[in-house]
Amino acid sequence: MRDNSNQLPEIVTTYNFEDKYYAIIGIEIESIKKYFRIGIMKNSYNSILKIIQSKPFSTYPGINYKYYFVPSIMKKNDNEVTVRIFIENGNQAKQFDCLLPTDLAQNMLWFFNIKSFDHIKEIPEVNRDGSVI
């Protein structure tokens, strides 16, 4: 089992705006972390909401959680796959399996395989909160 989040794409948040759905994904390359906004489908939005609402260590307000995609994908059916999510809260960490739409899992795997920020110039870079840089 992986015991840290190094090199894993971070699932920061998801939101909808004017009936369009987005996710903020963070990746780290050579000790530089950047965040990107991607358009997603409503079912992906709902899946991400379920992930970021998961609080396995404490539900107290103000507890900061980080959620990472682990490139462990098992096909469930044509529309969904089972993936592993790594959750960090300070010095606590846990992995769990969840269902994601196939297209979202493929996008997350693509982010995992990026080796240079030069390969993703076409995706809008944003701040961690989603605001435009």
Tab-separated table of N, CA and C in Angstrom:
chain	number	residue	atom	x	y	z
A	1	MET	N	0.836	-1.177	0.000
A	1	MET	CA	0.000	0.000	0.000
A	1	MET	C	0.881	1.241	0.000
A	2	ARG	N	0.557	2.181	-0.824
A	2	ARG	CA	1.299	3.427	-0.910
A	2	ARG	C	1.046	4.226	0.369
A	3	ASP	N	2.096	4.807	0.967
A	3	ASP	CA	1.917	5.509	2.231
A	3	ASP	C	2.051	7.021	2.117
A	4	ASN	N	2.122	7.561	0.906
A	4	ASN	CA	2.130	9.009	0.741
A	4	ASN	C	1.529	9.372	-0.608
A	5	SER	N	1.328	10.674	-0.790
A	5	SER	CA	0.611	11.139	-1.979
A	5	SER	C	1.540	11.646	-3.077
A	6	ASN	N	2.848	11.472	-2.920
A	6	ASN	CA	3.774	11.973	-3.929
A	6	ASN	C	3.396	11.489	-5.318
A	7	GLN	N	3.333	12.430	-6.248
A	7	GLN	CA	3.084	12.151	-7.664
A	7	GLN	C	1.674	11.693	-7.998
A	8	LEU	N	0.761	11.728	-7.055
A	8	LEU	CA	-0.616	11.352	-7.337
A	8	LEU	C	-1.437	12.604	-7.652
A	9	PRO	N	-2.315	12.549	-8.642
A	9	PRO	CA	-3.189	13.694	-8.912
A	9	PRO	C	-4.138	13.928	-7.734
A	10	GLU	N	-4.233	15.174	-7.316
A	10	GLU	CA	-5.112	15.536	-6.213
A	10	GLU	C	-6.475	15.950	-6.763
A	11	ILE	N	-7.508	15.403	-6.184
A	11	ILE	CA	-8.872	15.814	-6.499
A	11	ILE	C	-9.216	16.894	-5.478
A	12	VAL	N	-9.159	18.153	-5.916
A	12	VAL	CA	-9.298	19.272	-4.987
A	12	VAL	C	-10.763	19.581	-4.700
A	13	THR	N	-11.541	19.805	-5.730
A	13	THR	CA	-12.948	20.128	-5.552
A	13	THR	C	-13.685	19.952	-6.869
A	14	THR	N	-14.984	20.129	-6.808
A	14	THR	CA	-15.829	20.127	-7.997
A	14	THR	C	-16.906	21.173	-7.791
A	15	TYR	N	-17.416	21.715	-8.868
A	15	TYR	CA	-18.480	22.707	-8.766
A	15	TYR	C	-19.238	22.777	-10.079
A	16	ASN	N	-20.425	23.387	-10.008
A	16	ASN	CA	-21.149	23.632	-11.249
A	16	ASN	C	-21.387	25.123	-11.373
A	17	PHE	N	-21.403	25.581	-12.601
A	17	PHE	CA	-21.599	26.987	-12.905
A	17	PHE	C	-22.371	27.064	-14.209
A	18	GLU	N	-23.560	27.669	-14.140
A	18	GLU	CA	-24.411	27.802	-15.317
A	18	GLU	C	-24.641	26.460	-16.017
A	19	ASP	N	-24.983	25.464	-15.228
A	19	ASP	CA	-25.290	24.107	-15.711
A	19	ASP	C	-24.117	23.410	-16.397
A	20	LYS	N	-22.905	23.838	-16.120
A	20	LYS	CA	-21.702	23.138	-16.570
A	20	LYS	C	-20.955	22.693	-15.323
A	21	TYR	N	-20.276	21.550	-15.439
A	21	TYR	CA	-19.625	20.943	-14.282
A	21	TYR	C	-18.117	20.942	-14.472
A	22	TYR	N	-17.401	21.209	-13.370
A	22	TYR	CA	-15.947	21.324	-13.414
A	22	TYR	C	-15.323	20.610	-12.222
A	23	ALA	N	-14.072	20.235	-12.391
A	23	ALA	CA	-13.261	19.689	-11.294
A	23	ALA	C	-11.932	20.434	-11.288
A	24	ILE	N	-11.390	20.630	-10.103
A	24	ILE	CA	-10.049	21.186	-9.953
A	24	ILE	C	-9.135	20.025	-9.570
A	25	ILE	N	-8.109	19.824	-10.402
A	25	ILE	CA	-7.159	18.729	-10.214
A	25	ILE	C	-5.765	19.326	-10.013
A	26	GLY	N	-5.068	18.866	-8.997
A	26	GLY	CA	-3.703	19.319	-8.743
A	26	GLY	C	-2.709	18.230	-9.086
A	27	ILE	N	-1.611	18.643	-9.715
A	27	ILE	CA	-0.530	17.681	-9.966
A	27	ILE	C	0.800	18.323	-9.604
A	28	GLU	N	1.720	17.484	-9.189
A	28	GLU	CA	3.057	17.938	-8.812
A	28	GLU	C	4.072	17.283	-9.738
A	29	ILE	N	4.905	18.126	-10.334
A	29	ILE	CA	5.985	17.648	-11.195
A	29	ILE	C	7.249	18.366	-10.766
A	30	GLU	N	8.271	17.601	-10.459
A	30	GLU	CA	9.560	18.146	-10.036
A	30	GLU	C	9.389	19.188	-8.933
A	31	SER	N	8.625	18.838	-7.912
A	31	SER	CA	8.387	19.659	-6.721
A	31	SER	C	7.617	20.957	-6.989
A	32	ILE	N	6.988	21.065	-8.138
A	32	ILE	CA	6.139	22.218	-8.451
A	32	ILE	C	4.706	21.722	-8.563
A	33	LYS	N	3.820	22.311	-7.775
A	33	LYS	CA	2.409	21.910	-7.794
A	33	LYS	C	1.600	22.956	-8.542
A	34	LYS	N	0.772	22.489	-9.470
A	34	LYS	CA	-0.129	23.350	-10.221
A	34	LYS	C	-1.509	22.734	-10.208
A	35	TYR	N	-2.503	23.606	-10.413
A	35	TYR	CA	-3.900	23.184	-10.389
A	35	TYR	C	-4.545	23.513	-11.732
A	36	PHE	N	-5.437	22.618	-12.165
A	36	PHE	CA	-6.073	22.765	-13.469
A	36	PHE	C	-7.570	22.535	-13.342
A	37	ARG	N	-8.329	23.261	-14.163
A	37	ARG	CA	-9.781	23.108	-14.208
A	37	ARG	C	-10.149	22.307	-15.444
A	38	ILE	N	-10.913	21.233	-15.218
A	38	ILE	CA	-11.382	20.440	-16.350
A	38	ILE	C	-12.906	20.396	-16.340
A	39	GLY	N	-13.484	20.350	-17.515
A	39	GLY	CA	-14.915	20.158	-17.640
A	39	GLY	C	-15.240	18.685	-17.454
A	40	ILE	N	-16.317	18.405	-16.748
A	40	ILE	CA	-16.714	17.029	-16.475
A	40	ILE	C	-18.226	16.893	-16.682
A	41	MET	N	-18.685	15.677	-16.744
A	41	MET	CA	-20.106	15.379	-16.869
A	41	MET	C	-20.752	15.377	-15.471
A	42	LYS	N	-22.062	15.464	-15.427
A	42	LYS	CA	-22.777	15.518	-14.146
A	42	LYS	C	-22.516	14.273	-13.290
A	43	ASN	N	-22.436	13.103	-13.915
A	43	ASN	CA	-22.176	11.896	-13.123
A	43	ASN	C	-20.777	11.924	-12.493
A	44	SER	N	-19.803	12.533	-13.175
A	44	SER	CA	-18.464	12.693	-12.602
A	44	SER	C	-18.502	13.689	-11.448
A	45	TYR	N	-19.252	14.762	-11.635
A	45	TYR	CA	-19.449	15.761	-10.568
A	45	TYR	C	-20.003	15.077	-9.316
A	46	ASN	N	-21.032	14.260	-9.474
A	46	ASN	CA	-21.630	13.568	-8.331
A	46	ASN	C	-20.649	12.601	-7.672
A	47	SER	N	-19.842	11.930	-8.469
A	47	SER	CA	-18.842	11.000	-7.920
A	47	SER	C	-17.781	11.740	-7.113
A	48	ILE	N	-17.326	12.868	-7.636
A	48	ILE	CA	-16.312	13.653	-6.915
A	48	ILE	C	-16.906	14.219	-5.624
A	49	LEU	N	-18.138	14.708	-5.683
A	49	LEU	CA	-18.791	15.202	-4.459
A	49	LEU	C	-18.800	14.124	-3.377
A	50	LYS	N	-19.140	12.926	-3.772
A	50	LYS	CA	-19.180	11.817	-2.810
A	50	LYS	C	-17.796	11.584	-2.193
A	51	ILE	N	-16.750	11.667	-3.014
A	51	ILE	CA	-15.388	11.473	-2.518
A	51	ILE	C	-15.013	12.569	-1.531
A	52	ILE	N	-15.204	13.839	-1.921
A	52	ILE	CA	-14.722	14.935	-1.062
A	52	ILE	C	-15.616	15.165	0.155
A	53	GLN	N	-16.767	14.536	0.185
A	53	GLN	CA	-17.595	14.597	1.389
A	53	GLN	C	-17.247	13.474	2.368
A	54	SER	N	-16.377	12.568	1.925
A	54	SER	CA	-15.932	11.475	2.781
A	54	SER	C	-14.930	12.018	3.800
A	55	LYS	N	-15.199	11.800	5.063
A	55	LYS	CA	-14.332	12.270	6.150
A	55	LYS	C	-14.047	11.092	7.088
A	56	PRO	N	-13.095	10.218	6.736
A	56	PRO	CA	-12.906	8.994	7.516
A	56	PRO	C	-12.253	9.177	8.880
A	57	PHE	N	-11.633	10.321	9.161
A	57	PHE	CA	-10.922	10.473	10.433
A	57	PHE	C	-11.698	11.315	11.438
A	58	SER	N	-12.319	12.395	10.964
A	58	SER	CA	-13.057	13.274	11.860
A	58	SER	C	-14.005	14.122	11.029
A	59	THR	N	-15.161	14.401	11.594
A	59	THR	CA	-16.119	15.258	10.899
A	59	THR	C	-16.156	16.659	11.498
A	60	TYR	N	-15.223	16.967	12.389
A	60	TYR	CA	-15.186	18.307	12.964
A	60	TYR	C	-14.919	19.344	11.892
A	61	PRO	N	-15.569	20.500	11.972
A	61	PRO	CA	-15.320	21.558	10.995
A	61	PRO	C	-13.868	22.019	11.054
A	62	GLY	N	-13.355	22.420	9.905
A	62	GLY	CA	-11.993	22.946	9.852
A	62	GLY	C	-10.911	21.897	9.685
A	63	ILE	N	-11.272	20.628	9.668
A	63	ILE	CA	-10.295	19.566	9.455
A	63	ILE	C	-10.015	19.502	7.956
A	64	ASN	N	-8.758	19.664	7.571
A	64	ASN	CA	-8.390	19.677	6.155
A	64	ASN	C	-8.074	18.276	5.652
A	65	TYR	N	-8.792	17.896	4.624
A	65	TYR	CA	-8.571	16.617	3.966
A	65	TYR	C	-8.039	16.867	2.562
A	66	LYS	N	-7.229	15.952	2.092
A	66	LYS	CA	-6.784	15.953	0.700
A	66	LYS	C	-7.087	14.579	0.126
A	67	TYR	N	-7.524	14.581	-1.147
A	67	TYR	CA	-7.963	13.360	-1.813
A	67	TYR	C	-7.135	13.167	-3.073
A	68	TYR	N	-6.583	11.973	-3.231
A	68	TYR	CA	-5.696	11.688	-4.357
A	68	TYR	C	-6.165	10.456	-5.109
A	69	PHE	N	-5.997	10.509	-6.416
A	69	PHE	CA	-6.307	9.388	-7.293
A	69	PHE	C	-5.105	8.456	-7.359
A	70	VAL	N	-5.320	7.188	-7.022
A	70	VAL	CA	-4.284	6.155	-7.133
A	70	VAL	C	-4.555	5.397	-8.436
A	71	PRO	N	-3.543	5.221	-9.298
A	71	PRO	CA	-3.790	4.567	-10.593
A	71	PRO	C	-4.009	3.059	-10.465
A	72	SER	N	-5.082	2.719	-9.778
A	72	SER	CA	-5.486	1.331	-9.614
A	72	SER	C	-6.927	1.256	-10.105
A	73	ILE	N	-7.104	0.760	-11.323
A	73	ILE	CA	-8.427	0.780	-11.952
A	73	ILE	C	-8.863	-0.646	-12.286
A	74	MET	N	-10.074	-0.986	-11.867
A	74	MET	CA	-10.660	-2.284	-12.207
A	74	MET	C	-12.010	-2.017	-12.867
A	75	LYS	N	-12.232	-2.626	-14.015
A	75	LYS	CA	-13.472	-2.396	-14.749
A	75	LYS	C	-14.656	-2.988	-13.991
A	76	LYS	N	-15.671	-2.172	-13.822
A	76	LYS	CA	-16.906	-2.609	-13.188
A	76	LYS	C	-17.934	-2.948	-14.261
A	77	ASN	N	-18.158	-1.999	-15.189
A	77	ASN	CA	-19.049	-2.199	-16.327
A	77	ASN	C	-18.629	-1.195	-17.400
A	78	ASP	N	-19.411	-1.022	-18.432
A	78	ASP	CA	-19.021	-0.120	-19.526
A	78	ASP	C	-18.960	1.343	-19.100
A	79	ASN	N	-19.707	1.715	-18.072
A	79	ASN	CA	-19.787	3.120	-17.674
A	79	ASN	C	-19.018	3.475	-16.413
A	80	GLU	N	-18.647	2.469	-15.615
A	80	GLU	CA	-17.991	2.728	-14.340
A	80	GLU	C	-16.799	1.795	-14.130
A	81	VAL	N	-15.856	2.301	-13.340
A	81	VAL	CA	-14.715	1.497	-12.923
A	81	VAL	C	-14.521	1.688	-11.420
A	82	THR	N	-13.887	0.728	-10.807
A	82	THR	CA	-13.511	0.851	-9.404
A	82	THR	C	-12.097	1.405	-9.357
A	83	VAL	N	-11.914	2.469	-8.596
A	83	VAL	CA	-10.593	3.080	-8.442
A	83	VAL	C	-10.271	3.186	-6.959
A	84	ARG	N	-9.032	3.459	-6.675
A	84	ARG	CA	-8.590	3.650	-5.302
A	84	ARG	C	-8.323	5.137	-5.076
A	85	ILE	N	-8.813	5.636	-3.948
A	85	ILE	CA	-8.603	7.021	-3.548
A	85	ILE	C	-7.777	7.010	-2.260
A	86	PHE	N	-6.752	7.858	-2.221
A	86	PHE	CA	-5.878	8.001	-1.060
A	86	PHE	C	-6.291	9.287	-0.354
A	87	ILE	N	-6.634	9.201	0.926
A	87	ILE	CA	-7.089	10.358	1.697
A	87	ILE	C	-6.044	10.686	2.756
A	88	GLU	N	-5.670	11.968	2.820
A	88	GLU	CA	-4.729	12.439	3.845
A	88	GLU	C	-5.409	13.469	4.730
A	89	ASN	N	-5.069	13.397	6.000
A	89	ASN	CA	-5.487	14.391	6.978
A	89	ASN	C	-4.343	14.519	7.967
A	90	GLY	N	-3.476	15.519	7.732
A	90	GLY	CA	-2.297	15.652	8.591
A	90	GLY	C	-1.423	14.432	8.463
A	91	ASN	N	-1.185	13.747	9.581
A	91	ASN	CA	-0.336	12.551	9.539
A	91	ASN	C	-1.151	11.263	9.423
A	92	GLN	N	-2.463	11.395	9.240
A	92	GLN	CA	-3.314	10.216	9.046
A	92	GLN	C	-3.566	10.028	7.558
A	93	ALA	N	-3.660	8.767	7.140
A	93	ALA	CA	-3.930	8.471	5.728
A	93	ALA	C	-4.681	7.148	5.628
A	94	LYS	N	-5.468	7.065	4.571
A	94	LYS	CA	-6.255	5.855	4.337
A	94	LYS	C	-6.549	5.756	2.852
A	95	GLN	N	-6.634	4.539	2.347
A	95	GLN	CA	-7.057	4.305	0.969
A	95	GLN	C	-8.416	3.616	0.993
A	96	PHE	N	-9.244	3.952	0.004
A	96	PHE	CA	-10.495	3.236	-0.143
A	96	PHE	C	-10.856	3.138	-1.609
A	97	ASP	N	-11.663	2.145	-1.936
A	97	ASP	CA	-12.119	1.942	-3.302
A	97	ASP	C	-13.442	2.651	-3.498
A	98	CYS	N	-13.636	3.205	-4.686
A	98	CYS	CA	-14.909	3.832	-5.015
A	98	CYS	C	-15.168	3.677	-6.508
A	99	LEU	N	-16.405	3.926	-6.888
A	99	LEU	CA	-16.782	3.870	-8.294
A	99	LEU	C	-16.641	5.252	-8.912
A	100	LEU	N	-16.072	5.289	-10.109
A	100	LEU	CA	-15.993	6.520	-10.890
A	100	LEU	C	-16.491	6.225	-12.294
A	101	PRO	N	-17.081	7.227	-12.939
A	101	PRO	CA	-17.384	7.051	-14.356
A	101	PRO	C	-16.081	6.783	-15.118
A	102	THR	N	-16.161	5.942	-16.125
A	102	THR	CA	-14.974	5.548	-16.882
A	102	THR	C	-14.225	6.746	-17.449
A	103	ASP	N	-14.947	7.741	-17.983
A	103	ASP	CA	-14.266	8.894	-18.577
A	103	ASP	C	-13.500	9.703	-17.536
A	104	LEU	N	-14.029	9.840	-16.330
A	104	LEU	CA	-13.307	10.564	-15.279
A	104	LEU	C	-12.061	9.789	-14.858
A	105	ALA	N	-12.170	8.482	-14.708
A	105	ALA	CA	-11.003	7.668	-14.343
A	105	ALA	C	-9.925	7.770	-15.417
A	106	GLN	N	-10.320	7.786	-16.679
A	106	GLN	CA	-9.348	7.931	-17.768
A	106	GLN	C	-8.668	9.294	-17.705
A	107	ASN	N	-9.422	10.342	-17.405
A	107	ASN	CA	-8.824	11.671	-17.261
A	107	ASN	C	-7.829	11.715	-16.106
A	108	MET	N	-8.192	11.096	-14.989
A	108	MET	CA	-7.295	11.085	-13.827
A	108	MET	C	-6.027	10.293	-14.136
A	109	LEU	N	-6.169	9.196	-14.849
A	109	LEU	CA	-4.995	8.419	-15.247
A	109	LEU	C	-4.110	9.241	-16.179
A	110	TRP	N	-4.707	10.014	-17.070
A	110	TRP	CA	-3.945	10.893	-17.962
A	110	TRP	C	-3.135	11.898	-17.141
A	111	PHE	N	-3.764	12.511	-16.127
A	111	PHE	CA	-3.036	13.447	-15.252
A	111	PHE	C	-1.899	12.737	-14.533
A	112	PHE	N	-2.122	11.519	-14.084
A	112	PHE	CA	-1.068	10.768	-13.397
A	112	PHE	C	0.140	10.555	-14.303
A	113	ASN	N	-0.094	10.341	-15.576
A	113	ASN	CA	0.991	10.036	-16.518
A	113	ASN	C	1.711	11.264	-17.077
A	114	ILE	N	1.238	12.460	-16.772
A	114	ILE	CA	1.893	13.681	-17.254
A	114	ILE	C	3.274	13.808	-16.604
A	115	LYS	N	4.277	14.041	-17.425
A	115	LYS	CA	5.649	14.173	-16.921
A	115	LYS	C	6.195	15.592	-17.050
A	116	SER	N	5.453	16.472	-17.752
A	116	SER	CA	5.887	17.846	-17.941
A	116	SER	C	4.664	18.741	-18.087
A	117	PHE	N	4.702	19.911	-17.467
A	117	PHE	CA	3.595	20.851	-17.604
A	117	PHE	C	3.451	21.334	-19.045
A	118	ASP	N	4.492	21.193	-19.854
A	118	ASP	CA	4.411	21.585	-21.261
A	118	ASP	C	3.358	20.781	-22.019
A	119	HIS	N	3.024	19.583	-21.516
A	119	HIS	CA	2.060	18.717	-22.193
A	119	HIS	C	0.609	19.089	-21.915
A	120	ILE	N	0.393	20.067	-21.018
A	120	ILE	CA	-0.987	20.398	-20.671
A	120	ILE	C	-1.260	21.900	-20.786
A	121	LYS	N	-0.655	22.528	-21.752
A	121	LYS	CA	-0.856	23.970	-21.951
A	121	LYS	C	-2.291	24.314	-22.321
A	122	GLU	N	-3.025	23.389	-22.920
A	122	GLU	CA	-4.376	23.670	-23.381
A	122	GLU	C	-5.421	23.616	-22.258
A	123	ILE	N	-5.054	23.131	-21.081
A	123	ILE	CA	-5.987	23.047	-19.958
A	123	ILE	C	-5.787	24.272	-19.071
A	124	PRO	N	-6.874	24.970	-18.708
A	124	PRO	CA	-6.733	26.193	-17.909
A	124	PRO	C	-6.090	25.928	-16.551
A	125	GLU	N	-5.012	26.658	-16.269
A	125	GLU	CA	-4.394	26.599	-14.948
A	125	GLU	C	-5.139	27.568	-14.040
A	126	VAL	N	-5.403	27.131	-12.821
A	126	VAL	CA	-6.150	27.937	-11.867
A	126	VAL	C	-5.454	27.881	-10.508
A	127	ASN	N	-5.912	28.705	-9.582
A	127	ASN	CA	-5.470	28.598	-8.199
A	127	ASN	C	-6.180	27.412	-7.554
A	128	ARG	N	-5.718	27.000	-6.391
A	128	ARG	CA	-6.306	25.845	-5.705
A	128	ARG	C	-7.806	26.012	-5.498
A	129	ASP	N	-8.262	27.244	-5.293
A	129	ASP	CA	-9.684	27.494	-5.075
A	129	ASP	C	-10.488	27.575	-6.372
A	130	GLY	N	-9.812	27.413	-7.511
A	130	GLY	CA	-10.487	27.447	-8.802
A	130	GLY	C	-10.491	28.791	-9.477
A	131	SER	N	-10.020	29.829	-8.783
A	131	SER	CA	-9.990	31.147	-9.403
A	131	SER	C	-8.927	31.188	-10.485
A	132	VAL	N	-9.206	31.933	-11.533
A	132	VAL	CA	-8.328	32.012	-12.709
A	132	VAL	C	-7.047	32.751	-12.357
A	133	ILE	N	-5.954	32.235	-12.845
A	133	ILE	CA	-4.632	32.858	-12.623
A	133	ILE	C	-4.459	33.998	-13.608
